[in-house]
Coordinates of C-alpha atoms and ligand atoms in Angstrom, one line a residue:
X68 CA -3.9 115.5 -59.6
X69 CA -7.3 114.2 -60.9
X70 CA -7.2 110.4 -60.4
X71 CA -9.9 107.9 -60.7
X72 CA -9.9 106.1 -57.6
X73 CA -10.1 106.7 -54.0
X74 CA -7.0 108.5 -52.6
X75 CA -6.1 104.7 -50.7
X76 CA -5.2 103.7 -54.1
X77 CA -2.5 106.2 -54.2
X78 CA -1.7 106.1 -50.6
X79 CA 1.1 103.6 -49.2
X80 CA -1.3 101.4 -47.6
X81 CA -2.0 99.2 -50.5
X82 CA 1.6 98.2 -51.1
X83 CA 2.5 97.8 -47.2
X84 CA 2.3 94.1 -47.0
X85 CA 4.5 94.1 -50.5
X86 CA 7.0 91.1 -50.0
X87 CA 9.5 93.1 -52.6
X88 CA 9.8 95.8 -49.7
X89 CA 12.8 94.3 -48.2
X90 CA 14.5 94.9 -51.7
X91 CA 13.3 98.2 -52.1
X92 CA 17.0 100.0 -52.5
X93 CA 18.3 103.4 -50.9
X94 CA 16.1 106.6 -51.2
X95 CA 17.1 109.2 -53.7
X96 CA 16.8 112.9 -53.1
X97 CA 13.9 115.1 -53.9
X98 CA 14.7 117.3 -57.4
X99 CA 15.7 120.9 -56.2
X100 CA 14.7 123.3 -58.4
X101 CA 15.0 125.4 -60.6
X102 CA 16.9 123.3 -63.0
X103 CA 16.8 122.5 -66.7
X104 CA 17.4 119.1 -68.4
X105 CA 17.6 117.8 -72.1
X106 CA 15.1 115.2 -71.6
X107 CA 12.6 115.0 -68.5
X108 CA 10.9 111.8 -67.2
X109 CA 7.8 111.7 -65.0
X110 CA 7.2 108.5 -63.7
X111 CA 9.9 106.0 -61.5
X112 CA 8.6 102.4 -62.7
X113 CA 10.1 100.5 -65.6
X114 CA 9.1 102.5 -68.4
X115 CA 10.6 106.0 -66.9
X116 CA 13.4 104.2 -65.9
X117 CA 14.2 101.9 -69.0
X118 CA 13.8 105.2 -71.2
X119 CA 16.2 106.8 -68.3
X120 CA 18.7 104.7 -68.6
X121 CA 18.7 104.2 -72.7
X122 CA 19.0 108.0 -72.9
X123 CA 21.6 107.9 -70.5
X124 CA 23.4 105.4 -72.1
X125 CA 23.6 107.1 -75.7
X126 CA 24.7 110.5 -73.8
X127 CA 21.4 112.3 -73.7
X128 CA 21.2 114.0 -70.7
X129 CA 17.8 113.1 -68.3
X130 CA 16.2 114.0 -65.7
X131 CA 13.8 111.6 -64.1
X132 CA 11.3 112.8 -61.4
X133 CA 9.4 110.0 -59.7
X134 CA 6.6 111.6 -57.0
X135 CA 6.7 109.2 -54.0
X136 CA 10.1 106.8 -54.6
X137 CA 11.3 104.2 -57.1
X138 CA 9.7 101.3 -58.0
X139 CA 6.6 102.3 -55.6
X140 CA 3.7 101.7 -58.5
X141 CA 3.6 98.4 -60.2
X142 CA 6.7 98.2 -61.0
X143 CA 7.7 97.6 -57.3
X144 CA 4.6 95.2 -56.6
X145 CA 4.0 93.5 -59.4
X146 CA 3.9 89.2 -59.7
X147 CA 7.3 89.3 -61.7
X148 CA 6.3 87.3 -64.2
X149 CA 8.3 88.5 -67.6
X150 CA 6.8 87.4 -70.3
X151 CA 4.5 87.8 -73.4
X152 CA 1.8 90.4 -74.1
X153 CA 1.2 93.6 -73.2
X154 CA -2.2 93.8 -75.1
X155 CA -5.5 92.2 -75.6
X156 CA -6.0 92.2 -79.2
X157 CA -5.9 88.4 -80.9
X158 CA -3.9 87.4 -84.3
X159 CA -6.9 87.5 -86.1
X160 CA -8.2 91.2 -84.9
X161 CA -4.6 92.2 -85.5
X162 CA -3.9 90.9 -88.7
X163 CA -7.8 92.1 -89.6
X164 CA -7.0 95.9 -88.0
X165 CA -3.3 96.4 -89.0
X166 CA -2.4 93.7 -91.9
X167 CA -0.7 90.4 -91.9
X168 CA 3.0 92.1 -91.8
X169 CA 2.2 94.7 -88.8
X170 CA 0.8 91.0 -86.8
X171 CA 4.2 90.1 -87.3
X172 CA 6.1 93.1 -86.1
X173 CA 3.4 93.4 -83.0
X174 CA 4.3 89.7 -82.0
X175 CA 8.5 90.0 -82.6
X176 CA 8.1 93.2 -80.2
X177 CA 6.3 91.2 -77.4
X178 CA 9.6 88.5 -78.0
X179 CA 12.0 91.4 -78.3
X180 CA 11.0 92.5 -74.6
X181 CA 11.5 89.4 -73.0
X182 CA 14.9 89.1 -74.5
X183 CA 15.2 93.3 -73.6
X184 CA 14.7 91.9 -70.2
X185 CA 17.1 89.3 -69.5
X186 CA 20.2 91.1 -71.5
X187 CA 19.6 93.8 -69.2
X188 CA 20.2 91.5 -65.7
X189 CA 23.1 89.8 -67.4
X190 CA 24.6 93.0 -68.6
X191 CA 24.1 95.2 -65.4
X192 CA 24.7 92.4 -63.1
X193 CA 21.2 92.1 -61.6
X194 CA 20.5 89.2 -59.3
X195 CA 16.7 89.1 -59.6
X196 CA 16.3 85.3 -58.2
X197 CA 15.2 84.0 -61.9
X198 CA 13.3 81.0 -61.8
X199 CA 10.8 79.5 -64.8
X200 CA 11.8 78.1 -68.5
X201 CA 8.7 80.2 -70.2
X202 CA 5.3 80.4 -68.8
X203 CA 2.4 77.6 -68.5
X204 CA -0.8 78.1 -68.8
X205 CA -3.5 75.9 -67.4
X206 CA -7.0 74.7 -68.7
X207 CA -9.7 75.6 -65.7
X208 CA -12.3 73.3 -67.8
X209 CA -12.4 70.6 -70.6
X210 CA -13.9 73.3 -73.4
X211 CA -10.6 75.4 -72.6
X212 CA -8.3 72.6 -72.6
X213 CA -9.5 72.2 -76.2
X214 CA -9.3 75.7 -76.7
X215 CA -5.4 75.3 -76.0
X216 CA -5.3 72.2 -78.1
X217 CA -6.6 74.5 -81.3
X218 CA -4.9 77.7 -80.3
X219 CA -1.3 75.3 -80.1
X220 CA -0.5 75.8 -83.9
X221 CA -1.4 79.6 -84.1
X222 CA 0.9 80.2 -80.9
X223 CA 3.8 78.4 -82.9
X224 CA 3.2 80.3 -85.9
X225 CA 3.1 83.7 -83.9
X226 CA 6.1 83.6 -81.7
X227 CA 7.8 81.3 -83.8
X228 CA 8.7 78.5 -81.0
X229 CA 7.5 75.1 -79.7
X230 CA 4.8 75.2 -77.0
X231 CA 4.1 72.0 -75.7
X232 CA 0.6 70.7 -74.6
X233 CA 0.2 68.7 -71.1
X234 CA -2.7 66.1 -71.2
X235 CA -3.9 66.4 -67.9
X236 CA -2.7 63.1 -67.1
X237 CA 0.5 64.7 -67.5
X238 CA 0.3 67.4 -65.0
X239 CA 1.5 65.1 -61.7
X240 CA 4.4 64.0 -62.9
X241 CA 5.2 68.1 -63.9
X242 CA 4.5 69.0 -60.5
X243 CA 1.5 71.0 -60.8
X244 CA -1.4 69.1 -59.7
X245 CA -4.8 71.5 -59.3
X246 CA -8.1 71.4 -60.8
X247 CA -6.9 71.7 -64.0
X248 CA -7.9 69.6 -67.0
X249 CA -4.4 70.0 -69.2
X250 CA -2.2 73.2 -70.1
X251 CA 0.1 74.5 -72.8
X252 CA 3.6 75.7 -72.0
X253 CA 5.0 78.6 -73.9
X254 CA 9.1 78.3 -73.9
X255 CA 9.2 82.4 -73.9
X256 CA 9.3 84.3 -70.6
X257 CA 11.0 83.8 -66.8
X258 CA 10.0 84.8 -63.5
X259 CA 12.0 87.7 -61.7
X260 CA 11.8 89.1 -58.4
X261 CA 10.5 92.9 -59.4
X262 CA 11.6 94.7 -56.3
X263 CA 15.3 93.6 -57.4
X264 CA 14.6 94.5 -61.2
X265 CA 13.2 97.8 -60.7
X266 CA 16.7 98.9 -58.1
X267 CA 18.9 97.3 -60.9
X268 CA 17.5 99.4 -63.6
X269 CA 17.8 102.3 -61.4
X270 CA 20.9 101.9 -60.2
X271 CA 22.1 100.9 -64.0
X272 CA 20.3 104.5 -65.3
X273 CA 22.3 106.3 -62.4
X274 CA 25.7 104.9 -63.7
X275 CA 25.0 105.7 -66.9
X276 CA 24.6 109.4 -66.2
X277 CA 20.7 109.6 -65.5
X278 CA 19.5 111.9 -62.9
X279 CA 16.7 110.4 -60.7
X280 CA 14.8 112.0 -57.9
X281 CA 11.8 110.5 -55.3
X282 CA 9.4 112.1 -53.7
X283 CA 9.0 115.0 -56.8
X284 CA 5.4 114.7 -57.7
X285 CA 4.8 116.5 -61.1
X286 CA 1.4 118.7 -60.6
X287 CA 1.2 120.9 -63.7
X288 CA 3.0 120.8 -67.2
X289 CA 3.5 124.3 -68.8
X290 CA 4.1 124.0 -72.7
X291 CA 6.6 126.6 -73.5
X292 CA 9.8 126.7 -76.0
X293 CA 9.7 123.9 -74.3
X294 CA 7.8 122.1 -71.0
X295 CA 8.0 123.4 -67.8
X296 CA 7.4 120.9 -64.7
X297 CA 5.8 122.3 -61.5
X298 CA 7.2 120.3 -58.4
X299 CA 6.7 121.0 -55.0
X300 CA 10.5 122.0 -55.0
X301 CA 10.4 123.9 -58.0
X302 CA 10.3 123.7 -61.8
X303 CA 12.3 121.1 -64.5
X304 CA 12.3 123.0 -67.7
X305 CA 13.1 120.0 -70.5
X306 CA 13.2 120.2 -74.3
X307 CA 11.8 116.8 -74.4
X308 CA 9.4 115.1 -72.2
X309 CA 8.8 111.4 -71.9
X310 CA 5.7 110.3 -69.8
X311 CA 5.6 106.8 -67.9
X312 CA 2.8 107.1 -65.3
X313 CA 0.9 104.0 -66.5
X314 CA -2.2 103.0 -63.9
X315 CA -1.2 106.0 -61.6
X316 CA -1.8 108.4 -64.1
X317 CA -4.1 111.9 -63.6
X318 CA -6.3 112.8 -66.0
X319 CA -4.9 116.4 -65.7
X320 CA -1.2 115.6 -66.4
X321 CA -1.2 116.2 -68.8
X322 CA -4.7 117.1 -69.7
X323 CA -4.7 115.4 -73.2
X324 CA -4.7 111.8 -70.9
X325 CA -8.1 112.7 -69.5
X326 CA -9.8 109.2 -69.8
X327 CA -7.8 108.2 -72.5
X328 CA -6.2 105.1 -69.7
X329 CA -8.5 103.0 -67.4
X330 CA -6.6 101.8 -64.1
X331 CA -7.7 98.3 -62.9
X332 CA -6.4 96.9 -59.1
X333 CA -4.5 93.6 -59.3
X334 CA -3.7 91.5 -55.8
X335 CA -1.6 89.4 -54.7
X336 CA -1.1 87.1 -52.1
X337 CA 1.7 85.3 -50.3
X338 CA 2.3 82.4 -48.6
X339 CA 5.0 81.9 -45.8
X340 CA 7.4 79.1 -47.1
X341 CA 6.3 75.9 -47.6
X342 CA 7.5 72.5 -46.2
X343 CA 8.6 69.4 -48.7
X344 CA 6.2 67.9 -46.6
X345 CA 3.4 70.5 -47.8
X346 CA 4.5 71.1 -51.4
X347 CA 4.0 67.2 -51.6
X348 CA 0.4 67.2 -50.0
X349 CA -0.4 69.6 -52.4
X350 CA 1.4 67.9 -55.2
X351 CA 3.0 71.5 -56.5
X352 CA 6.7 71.0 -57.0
X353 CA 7.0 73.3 -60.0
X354 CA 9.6 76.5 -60.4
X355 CA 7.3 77.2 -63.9
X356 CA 4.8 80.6 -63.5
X357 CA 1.6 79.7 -64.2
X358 CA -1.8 81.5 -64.8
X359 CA -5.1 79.6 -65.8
X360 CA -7.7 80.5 -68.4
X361 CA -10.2 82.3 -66.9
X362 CA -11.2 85.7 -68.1
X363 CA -10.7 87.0 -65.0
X364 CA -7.4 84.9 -64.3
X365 CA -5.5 83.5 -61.6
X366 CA -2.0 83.9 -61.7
X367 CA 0.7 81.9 -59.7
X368 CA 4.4 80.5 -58.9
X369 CA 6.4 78.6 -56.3
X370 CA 9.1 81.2 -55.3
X371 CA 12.7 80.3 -54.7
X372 CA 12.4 80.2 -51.3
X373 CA 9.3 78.1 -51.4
X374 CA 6.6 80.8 -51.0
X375 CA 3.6 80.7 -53.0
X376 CA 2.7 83.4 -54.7
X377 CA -1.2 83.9 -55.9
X378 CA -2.5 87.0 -57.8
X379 CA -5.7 88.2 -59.6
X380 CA -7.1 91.3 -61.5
X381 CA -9.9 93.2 -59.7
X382 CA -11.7 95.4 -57.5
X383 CA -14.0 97.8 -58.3
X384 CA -13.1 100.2 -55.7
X385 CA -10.0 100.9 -53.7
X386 CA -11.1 101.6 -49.7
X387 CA -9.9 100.1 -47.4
X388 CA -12.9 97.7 -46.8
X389 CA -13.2 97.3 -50.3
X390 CA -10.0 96.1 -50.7
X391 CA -10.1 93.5 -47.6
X392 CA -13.3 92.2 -48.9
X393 CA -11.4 91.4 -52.0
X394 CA -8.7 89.6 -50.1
X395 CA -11.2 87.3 -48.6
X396 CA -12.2 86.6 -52.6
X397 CA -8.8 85.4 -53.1
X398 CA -8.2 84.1 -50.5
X399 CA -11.1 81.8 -50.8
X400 CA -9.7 80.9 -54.5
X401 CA -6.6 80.2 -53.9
X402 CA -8.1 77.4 -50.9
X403 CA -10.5 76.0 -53.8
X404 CA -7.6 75.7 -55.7
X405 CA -4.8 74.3 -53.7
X406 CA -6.8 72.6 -50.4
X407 CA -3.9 71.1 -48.9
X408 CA -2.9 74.2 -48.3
X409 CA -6.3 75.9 -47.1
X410 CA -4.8 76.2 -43.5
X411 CA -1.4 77.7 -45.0
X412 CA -0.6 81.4 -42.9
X413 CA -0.5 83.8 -46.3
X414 CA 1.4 86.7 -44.4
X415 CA 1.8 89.2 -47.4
X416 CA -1.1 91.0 -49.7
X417 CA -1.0 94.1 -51.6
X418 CA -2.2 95.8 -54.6
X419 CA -1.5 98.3 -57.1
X420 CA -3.1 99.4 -60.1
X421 CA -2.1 98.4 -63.9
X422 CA -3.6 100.4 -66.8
X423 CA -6.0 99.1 -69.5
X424 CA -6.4 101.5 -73.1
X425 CA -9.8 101.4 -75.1
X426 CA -7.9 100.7 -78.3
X427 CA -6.6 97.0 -76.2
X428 CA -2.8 97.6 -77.5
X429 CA 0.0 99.9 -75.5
X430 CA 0.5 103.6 -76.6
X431 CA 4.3 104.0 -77.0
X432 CA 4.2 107.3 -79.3
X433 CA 4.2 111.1 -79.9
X434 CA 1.1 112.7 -78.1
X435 CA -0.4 114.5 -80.3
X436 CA -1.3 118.2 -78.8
X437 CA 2.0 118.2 -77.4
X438 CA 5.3 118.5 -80.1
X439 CA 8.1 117.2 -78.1
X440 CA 5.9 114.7 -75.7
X441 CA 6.3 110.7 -75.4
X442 CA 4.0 108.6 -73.5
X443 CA 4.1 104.8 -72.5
X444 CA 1.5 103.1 -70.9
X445 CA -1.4 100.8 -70.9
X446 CA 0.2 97.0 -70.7
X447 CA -3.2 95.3 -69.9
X448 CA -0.9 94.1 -66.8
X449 CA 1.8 92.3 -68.4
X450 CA 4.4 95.5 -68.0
X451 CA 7.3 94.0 -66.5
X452 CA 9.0 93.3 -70.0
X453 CA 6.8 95.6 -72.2
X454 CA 7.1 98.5 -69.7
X455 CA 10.9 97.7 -70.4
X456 CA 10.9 97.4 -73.9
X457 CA 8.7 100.9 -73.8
X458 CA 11.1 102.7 -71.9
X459 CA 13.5 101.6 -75.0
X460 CA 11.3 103.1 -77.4
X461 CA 10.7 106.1 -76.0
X462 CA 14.7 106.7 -75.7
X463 CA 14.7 106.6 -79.4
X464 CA 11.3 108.4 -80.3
X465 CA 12.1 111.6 -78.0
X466 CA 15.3 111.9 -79.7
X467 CA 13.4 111.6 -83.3
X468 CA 15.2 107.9 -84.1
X469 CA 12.9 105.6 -85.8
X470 CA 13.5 102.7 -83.3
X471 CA 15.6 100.0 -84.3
X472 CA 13.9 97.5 -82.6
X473 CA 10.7 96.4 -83.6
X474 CA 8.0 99.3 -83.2
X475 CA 4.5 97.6 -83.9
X476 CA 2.4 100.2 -85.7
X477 CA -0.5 99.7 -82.6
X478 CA 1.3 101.3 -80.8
X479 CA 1.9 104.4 -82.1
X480 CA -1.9 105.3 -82.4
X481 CA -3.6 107.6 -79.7
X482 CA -5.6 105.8 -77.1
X483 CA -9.3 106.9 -77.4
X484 CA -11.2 107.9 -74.9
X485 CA -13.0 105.3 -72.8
X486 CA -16.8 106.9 -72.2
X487 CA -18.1 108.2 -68.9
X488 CA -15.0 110.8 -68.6
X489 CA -14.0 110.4 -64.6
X490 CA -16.9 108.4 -64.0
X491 CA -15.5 105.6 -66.5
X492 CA -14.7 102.7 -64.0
X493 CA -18.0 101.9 -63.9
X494 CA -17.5 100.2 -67.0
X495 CA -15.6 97.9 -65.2
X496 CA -17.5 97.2 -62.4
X497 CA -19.9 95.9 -65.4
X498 CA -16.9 94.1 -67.3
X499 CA -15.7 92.3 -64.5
X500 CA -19.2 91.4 -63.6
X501 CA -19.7 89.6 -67.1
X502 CA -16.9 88.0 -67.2
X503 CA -16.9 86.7 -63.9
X504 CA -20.5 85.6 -64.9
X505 CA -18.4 83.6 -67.6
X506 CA -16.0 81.8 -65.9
X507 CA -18.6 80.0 -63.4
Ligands
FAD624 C1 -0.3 93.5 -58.2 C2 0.3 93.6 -59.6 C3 0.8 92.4 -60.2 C4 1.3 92.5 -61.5 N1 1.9 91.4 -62.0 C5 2.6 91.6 -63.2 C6 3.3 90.5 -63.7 O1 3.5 89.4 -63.1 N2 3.9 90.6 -64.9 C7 3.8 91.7 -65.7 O2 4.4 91.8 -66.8 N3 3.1 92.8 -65.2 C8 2.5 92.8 -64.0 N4 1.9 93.8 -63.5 C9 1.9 95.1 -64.3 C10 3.2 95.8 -64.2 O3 3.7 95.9 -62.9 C11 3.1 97.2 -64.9 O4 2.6 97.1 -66.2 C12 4.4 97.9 -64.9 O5 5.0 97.9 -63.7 C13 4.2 99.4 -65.4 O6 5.4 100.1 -65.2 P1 5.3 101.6 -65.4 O7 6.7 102.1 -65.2 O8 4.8 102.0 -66.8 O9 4.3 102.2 -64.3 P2 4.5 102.2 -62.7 O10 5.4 101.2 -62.3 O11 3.1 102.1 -62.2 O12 5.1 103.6 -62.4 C14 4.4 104.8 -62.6 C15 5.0 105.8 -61.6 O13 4.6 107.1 -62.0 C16 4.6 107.8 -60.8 N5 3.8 109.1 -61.0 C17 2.5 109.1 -61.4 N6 2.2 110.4 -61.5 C18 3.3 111.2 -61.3 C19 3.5 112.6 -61.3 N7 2.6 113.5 -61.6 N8 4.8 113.0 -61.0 C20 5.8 112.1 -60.7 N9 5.6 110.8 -60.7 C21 4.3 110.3 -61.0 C22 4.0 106.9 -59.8 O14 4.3 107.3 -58.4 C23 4.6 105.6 -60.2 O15 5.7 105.2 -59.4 C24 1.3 93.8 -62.2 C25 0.8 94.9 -61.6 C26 0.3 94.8 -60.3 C27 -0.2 96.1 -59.6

């Protein structure tokens, strides 16, 4: 496989200090080949496993091959925040690129996916330790506190709810004191516990009929009658293929994603739980997830058990000095941030990598060169309910159904390709540099 990071990043070290381990469910057996399958699925994360389980569910028979075990890319290490977005674009480039109507089809989709989300836990019976009422978003300076102010009507118009502003005098009595000068909450979105998701879905997909399998790494793709998938323990010949590999994608499988996705590193940290006494100091009593308004953001929530949770994008490379060195960055952040906890023992940090596209919107469509072929990826790092609402998609697209739920025309156009070819993360050594530059 032809990846764009060094081989850490697709090792297990990155995820070993994952606090969604201990929920990490039974392993499933490698795929024994030969065999031959209606629909195949590479990739065991929410997308493969949301289109598993729709397929499953409307009798299609699928076979999902997942090359280390379920859950073990994002969608096992991610912050768990469900909520909006997905993409990068704004109302007005939307509306400007696509037209007024597709603006609102792109927006209802983002809302459709939350919703996706949380019928799915009640329906299948998934405890995923819920916690939030929508998601709150915090002002790290005056200038974006008035950003929020102006951006208050448009967000209302867009998603078609109340947000509510907090004047930064409100902020103490809401329990999330910081250095932050007002916020905007967005009544849309909950926080979940991923590592219980993810083994819900796949344990929902298996009931329904779906055929999963860990530790079956696709390395080669034959295009026949129909495809052909080279495993290690022999080949999956499908009608249909549906691709979910997101940020651990190769740029050889198949060859038409050569740098057509960009993988970025996001981090996270964890605190041990935290004392009444502590959460007071700190003056952070809040169950709401939070993220603040850098470019380069912070993102954050008081677990159920009273862990902290702190993450943030970056990382230009993927060793294992690189990635210490960036734990010392967020480390020092989240102590700038929330001092009376400076001297807090923050026993868990991992990473993983979550896929950006050139075009700024997710691909959910046919790929092109190959009749037959689905891909879903690129959720700019908000995948836990767009990855879902992919998956759903895809379930309808392979079987040639024009989806019934809403299908934003973005999303259906090819990613281009980023410049650079393999050498392409360079441009984001750059990006990250300038917009680091611009948060100061
Ligand atoms: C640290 C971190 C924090 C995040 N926080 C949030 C958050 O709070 N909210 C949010 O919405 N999103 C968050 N994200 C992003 C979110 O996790 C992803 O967008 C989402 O999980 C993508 O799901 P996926 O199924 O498309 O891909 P993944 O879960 O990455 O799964 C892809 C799978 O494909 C497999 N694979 C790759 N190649 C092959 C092959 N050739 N053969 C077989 N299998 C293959 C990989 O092993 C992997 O398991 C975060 C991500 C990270 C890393």
């Amino acid at each position: 496989m032809r990846r764009l990071y060094e081989a850490h990043a697709y090792s297990d070290a990155p995820r070993a200090g994952c606090l969604w381990n201990a929920d990490a469910g039974p392993p499933r057996a490698a795929f024994d080949g030969p065999q031959s399958t209606e629909v195949a699925v590479i990739g065991g994360g929410f997308t493969g496993l949301s289109a598993a389980l729709h397929l499953a569910e409307a009798g299609t028979e699928v076979t999902l091959l997942e090359a280390k075990h379920i859950g073990w890319g994002a969608s096992g290490r991610n912050g768990g925040f469900c909520c909006l977005g997905g993409g990068m674009l704004s109302n007005p480039q939307l509306a400007r690129r696509f037209g007024q109507d597709a603006l609102a089809v792109y927006r209802a989709a983002e809302k459709a996916a939350v919703a996706l989300v949380a019928e799915r836990l009640a329906r299948h019976g998934i405890d995923a330790d819920t916690h939030s009422d929508g998601e709150t978003l915090l002002a790290h300076t005056p200038r974006h506190m008035a950003a929020l102010r102006r951006e208050l009507p448009h967000v209302a118009e867009a998603y078609g709810v109340t947000p509510v502003l907090h004047e930064p005098a409100d902020l103490a009595a809401l329990g999330i004191s910081g250095p932050f000068h007002g916020g905007m909450t967005i009544p849309l979105g909950f926080a979940l516990n991923p590592g219980k998701y993810v083994v819900g879905l796949a344990t929902a997909a298996e009931a329904a009929g779906a055929r999963l399998h860990d530790a079956s790494p696709v390395t080669a793709i034959t295009r026949n009658n129909g495809f052909t998938l080279t495993t290690p323990t022999g080949p999956l010949t499908a009608k249909r293929l549906v691709l979910a590999t997101n940020g651990y994608s190769s740029d050889d499988i198949p060859g038409w994603l050569r740098a057509r996705y960009m993988p970025l590193q996001s981090n996270i940290l964890v605190t041990r739980p935290l004392t009444e006494g502590e959460l007071a100091a700190q003056g952070w009593t809040s169950r709401q997830m939070a993220y603040d308004t850098r470019n380069l953001l912070h993102y954050f929530r008081l677990l159920p058990d009273n862990r902290f949770l702190f993450g943030m994008r970056g990382g230009s490379f993927a060793t294992p000095g690189a990635n210490a060195r960036f734990r010392g960055r967020i480390e020092a952040d989240f102590e700038a941030m929330f001092p009376a906890w400076a001297e807090v023992e923050r026993p868990n940090f991992w990473s993983g990598l979550v896929c950006l596209s050139r075009n700024r919107t997710p691909f959910v469509g046919a790929i092109p060169e190959m009749p037959g072929a689905f891909a879903g990826l690129a959720f700019h790092g908000n995948g836990v309910a767009m990855g879902s609402y992919a998956g759903r998609l895809l379930a309808d697209l392979v079987r040639d159904r024009q989806p019934e739920a809403p299908y934003p025309a973005a999303f259906a156009i090819p990613p281009r390709r980023f410049p650079l070819g393999r050498h392409r993360r360079a441009l984001l050594a750059v990006a990250t540099g300038a917009l680091s530059l611009l948060d100061r």
